[in-house]
Tab-separated table of C-alpha atoms in Angstrom:
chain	number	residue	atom	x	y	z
A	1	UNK	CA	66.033	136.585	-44.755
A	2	UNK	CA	66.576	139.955	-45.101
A	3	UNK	CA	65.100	140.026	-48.693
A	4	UNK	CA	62.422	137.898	-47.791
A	5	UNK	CA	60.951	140.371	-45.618
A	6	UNK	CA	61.199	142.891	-47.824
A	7	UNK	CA	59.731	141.170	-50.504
A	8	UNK	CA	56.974	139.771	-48.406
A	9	UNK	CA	56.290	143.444	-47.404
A	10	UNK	CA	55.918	144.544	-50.990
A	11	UNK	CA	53.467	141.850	-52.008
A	12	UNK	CA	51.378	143.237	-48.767
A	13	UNK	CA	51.427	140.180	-46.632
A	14	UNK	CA	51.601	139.625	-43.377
A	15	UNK	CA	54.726	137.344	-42.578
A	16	UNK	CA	55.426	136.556	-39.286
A	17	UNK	CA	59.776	137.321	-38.476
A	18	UNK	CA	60.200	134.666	-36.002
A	19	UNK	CA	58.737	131.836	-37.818
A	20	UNK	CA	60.978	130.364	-40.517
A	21	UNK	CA	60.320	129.583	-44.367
A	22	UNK	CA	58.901	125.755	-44.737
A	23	UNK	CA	61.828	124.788	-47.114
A	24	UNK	CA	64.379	126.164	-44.269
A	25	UNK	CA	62.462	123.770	-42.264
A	26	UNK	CA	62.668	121.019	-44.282
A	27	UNK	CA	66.242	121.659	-45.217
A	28	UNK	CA	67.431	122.027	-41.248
A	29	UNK	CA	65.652	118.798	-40.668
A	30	UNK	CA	67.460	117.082	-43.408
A	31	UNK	CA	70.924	118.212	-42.218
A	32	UNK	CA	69.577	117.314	-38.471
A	33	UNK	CA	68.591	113.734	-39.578
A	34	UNK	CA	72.061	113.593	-41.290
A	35	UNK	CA	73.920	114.959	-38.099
A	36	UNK	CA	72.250	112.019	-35.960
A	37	UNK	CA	72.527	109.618	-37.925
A	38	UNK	CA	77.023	110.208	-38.163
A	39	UNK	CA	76.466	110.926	-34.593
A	40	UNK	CA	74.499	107.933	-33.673
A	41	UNK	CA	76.438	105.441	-35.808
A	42	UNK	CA	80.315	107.064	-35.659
A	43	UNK	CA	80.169	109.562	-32.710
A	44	UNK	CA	77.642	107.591	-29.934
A	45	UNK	CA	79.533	104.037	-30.224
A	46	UNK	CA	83.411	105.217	-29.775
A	47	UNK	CA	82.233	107.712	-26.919
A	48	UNK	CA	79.924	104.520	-25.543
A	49	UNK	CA	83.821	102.197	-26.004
A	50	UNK	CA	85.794	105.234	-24.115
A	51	UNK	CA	83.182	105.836	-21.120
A	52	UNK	CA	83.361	101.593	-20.913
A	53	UNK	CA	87.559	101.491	-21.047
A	54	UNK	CA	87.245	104.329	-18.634
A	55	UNK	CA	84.904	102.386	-16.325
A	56	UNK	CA	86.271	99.223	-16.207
A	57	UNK	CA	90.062	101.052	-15.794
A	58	UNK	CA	88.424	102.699	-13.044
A	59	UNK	CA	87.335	99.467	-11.476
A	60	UNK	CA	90.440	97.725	-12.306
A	61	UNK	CA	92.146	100.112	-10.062
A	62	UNK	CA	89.279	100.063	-7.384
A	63	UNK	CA	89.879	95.891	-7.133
A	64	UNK	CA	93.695	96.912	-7.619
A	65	UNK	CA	93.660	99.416	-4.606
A	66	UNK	CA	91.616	96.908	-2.420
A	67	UNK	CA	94.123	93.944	-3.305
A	68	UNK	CA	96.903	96.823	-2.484
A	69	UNK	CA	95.056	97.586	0.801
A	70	UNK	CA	94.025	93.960	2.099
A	71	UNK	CA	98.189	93.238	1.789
A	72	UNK	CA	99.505	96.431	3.510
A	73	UNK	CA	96.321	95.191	6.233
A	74	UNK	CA	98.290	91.711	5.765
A	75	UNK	CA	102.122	93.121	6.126
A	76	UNK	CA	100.890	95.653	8.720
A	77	UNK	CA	99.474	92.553	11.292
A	78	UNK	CA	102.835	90.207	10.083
A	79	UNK	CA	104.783	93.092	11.158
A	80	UNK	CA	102.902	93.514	14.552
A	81	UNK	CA	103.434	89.890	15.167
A	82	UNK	CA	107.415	90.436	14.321
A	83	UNK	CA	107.540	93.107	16.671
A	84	UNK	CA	105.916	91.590	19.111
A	85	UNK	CA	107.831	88.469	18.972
A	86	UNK	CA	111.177	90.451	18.513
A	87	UNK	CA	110.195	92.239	22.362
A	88	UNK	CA	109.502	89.099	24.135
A	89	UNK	CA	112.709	87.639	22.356
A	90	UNK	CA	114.628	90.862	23.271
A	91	UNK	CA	112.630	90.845	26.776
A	92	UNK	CA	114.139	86.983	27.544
A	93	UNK	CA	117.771	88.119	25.752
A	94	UNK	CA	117.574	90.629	28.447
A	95	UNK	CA	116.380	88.509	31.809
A	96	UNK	CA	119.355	85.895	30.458
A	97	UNK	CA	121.683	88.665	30.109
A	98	UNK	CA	120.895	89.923	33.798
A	99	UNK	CA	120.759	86.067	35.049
A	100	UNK	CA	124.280	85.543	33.380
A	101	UNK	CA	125.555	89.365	34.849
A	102	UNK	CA	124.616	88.119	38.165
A	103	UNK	CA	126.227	84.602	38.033
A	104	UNK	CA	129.498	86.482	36.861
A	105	UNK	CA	129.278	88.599	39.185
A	106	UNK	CA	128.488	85.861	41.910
A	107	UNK	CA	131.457	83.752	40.602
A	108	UNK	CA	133.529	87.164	40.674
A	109	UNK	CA	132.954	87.515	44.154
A	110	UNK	CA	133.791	83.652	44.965
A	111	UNK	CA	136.771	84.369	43.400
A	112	UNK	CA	137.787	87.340	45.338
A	113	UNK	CA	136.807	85.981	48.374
A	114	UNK	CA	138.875	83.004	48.022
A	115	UNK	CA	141.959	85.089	46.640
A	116	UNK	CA	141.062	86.782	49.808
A	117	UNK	CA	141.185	83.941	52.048
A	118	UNK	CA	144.346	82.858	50.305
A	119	UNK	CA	145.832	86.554	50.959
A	120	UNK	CA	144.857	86.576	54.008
A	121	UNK	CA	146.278	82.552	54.598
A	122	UNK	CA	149.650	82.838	53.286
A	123	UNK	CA	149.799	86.671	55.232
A	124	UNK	CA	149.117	84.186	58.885
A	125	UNK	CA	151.406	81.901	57.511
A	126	UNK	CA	154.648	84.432	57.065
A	127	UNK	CA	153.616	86.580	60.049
A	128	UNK	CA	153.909	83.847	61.980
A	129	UNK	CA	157.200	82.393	60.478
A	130	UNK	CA	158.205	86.000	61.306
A	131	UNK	CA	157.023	85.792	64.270
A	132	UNK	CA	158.788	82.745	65.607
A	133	UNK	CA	162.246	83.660	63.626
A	134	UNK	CA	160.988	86.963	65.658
A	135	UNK	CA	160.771	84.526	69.261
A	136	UNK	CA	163.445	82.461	68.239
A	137	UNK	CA	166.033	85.628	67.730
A	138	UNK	CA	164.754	87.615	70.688
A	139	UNK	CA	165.150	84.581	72.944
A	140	UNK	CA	169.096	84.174	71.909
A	141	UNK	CA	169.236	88.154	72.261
A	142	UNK	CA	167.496	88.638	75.284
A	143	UNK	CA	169.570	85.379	76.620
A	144	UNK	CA	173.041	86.643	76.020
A	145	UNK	CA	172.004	90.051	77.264
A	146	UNK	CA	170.542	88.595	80.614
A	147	UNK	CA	173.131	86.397	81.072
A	148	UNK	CA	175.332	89.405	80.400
A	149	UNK	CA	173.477	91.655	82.968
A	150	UNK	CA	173.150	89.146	85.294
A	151	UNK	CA	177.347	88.202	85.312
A	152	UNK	CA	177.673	91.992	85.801
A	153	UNK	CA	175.584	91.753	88.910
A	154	UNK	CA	176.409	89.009	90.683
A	155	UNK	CA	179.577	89.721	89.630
A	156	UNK	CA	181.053	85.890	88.081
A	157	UNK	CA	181.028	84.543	84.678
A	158	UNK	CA	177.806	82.396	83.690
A	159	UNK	CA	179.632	80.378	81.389
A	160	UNK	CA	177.778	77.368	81.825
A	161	UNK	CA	175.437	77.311	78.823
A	162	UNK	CA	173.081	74.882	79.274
A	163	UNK	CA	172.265	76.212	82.914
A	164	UNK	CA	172.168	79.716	81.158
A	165	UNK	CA	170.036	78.603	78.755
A	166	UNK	CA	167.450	77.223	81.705
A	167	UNK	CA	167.583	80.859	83.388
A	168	UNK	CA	166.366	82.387	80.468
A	169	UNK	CA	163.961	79.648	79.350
A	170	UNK	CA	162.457	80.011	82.756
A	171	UNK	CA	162.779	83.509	82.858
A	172	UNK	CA	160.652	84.201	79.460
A	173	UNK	CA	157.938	81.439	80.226
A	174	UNK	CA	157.301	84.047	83.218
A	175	UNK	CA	157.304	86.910	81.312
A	176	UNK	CA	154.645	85.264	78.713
A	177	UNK	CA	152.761	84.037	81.433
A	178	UNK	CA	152.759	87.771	83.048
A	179	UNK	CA	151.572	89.068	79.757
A	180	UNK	CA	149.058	86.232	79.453
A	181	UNK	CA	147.549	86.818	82.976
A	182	UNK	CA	147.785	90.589	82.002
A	183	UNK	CA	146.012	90.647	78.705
A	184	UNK	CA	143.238	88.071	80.329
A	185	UNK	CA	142.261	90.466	82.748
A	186	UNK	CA	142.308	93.188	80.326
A	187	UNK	CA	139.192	91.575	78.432
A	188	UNK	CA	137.351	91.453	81.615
């Protein structure tokens, strides 16, 4: 361009820099034509295919996502209702479990109140056998001994037994009927 100017400047006519020589013209519009045509027919279609792929991948995942999101929605409300179900069932294991405690412990108690009672039965029972082996040997002691005492004071042998064994009949019916009289007046 260089020489054109120069050139141009030696022939004495005005050229104007900025504006370019017709045939560079022509020849850039050529080469442009050429350009858009490839581009058009090679370039425009596979970029056109790739935007499309990329589109309808991007929707495919968009639908995919949603599916994805109306299950988890699904799973999320199936496992409220599990849980929910799984606290009242825990809730009733629970009342039954304190229903059953209390009927053990209820029995328990039965049980120990009539192992009690038993006890307490069969404790009447031998305190009483004790007591009247208790009567029964006290009554032969205190007989000989009063029979004793009373030979040394009026001073003969009581050898008689059955009358012996009168006096001291007769002599302990008083002395329970003493302590009878005694004890009644004592709750008065």
């Amino acid at each position: 361009m260089l020489h054109a100017v120069i050139a141009a400047a030696a022939e004495g006519e005005q050229i104007n820099p900025l504006i370019p020589a017709v045939y560079d013209m022509i020849w850039s519009a050529v080469c442009f034509v050429v350009i858009l045509f490839f581009f058009w027919k090679l370039f425009l279609p596979k970029m056109q295919k790739l935007l499309d792929d990329r589109a309808e991948a991007i929707e495919g995942n968009i639908a995919k996502a949603d599916d994805a999101q109306r299950k988890a929605e699904a799973a999320l409300e199936q496992y409220t209702a599990q849980l929910a179900d799984a606290r009242a069932e825990a809730g009733a294991i629970r009342d039954q479990a304190r229903t059953d405690g209390a009927k053990i412990v209820a029995e328990h108690k039965d049980q120990a109140l009539a192992e009690a009672a038993r006890v307490t039965a069969t404790a009447k029972a031998q305190i009483e056998a004790e007591r009247q082996s208790a009567v029964v040997s006290l009554r032969s002691e205190v007989g000989t001994l009063a029979i004793d005492l009373a030979s040394g004071v009026i001073g003969e042998s009581l050898t008689d037994d059955a009358k012996a064994s009168a006096i001291v009949d007769r002599f302990l019916a008083d002395l329970e009927a003493s302590e009878s009289s005694a004890s009644v007046a004592g709750k008065k």
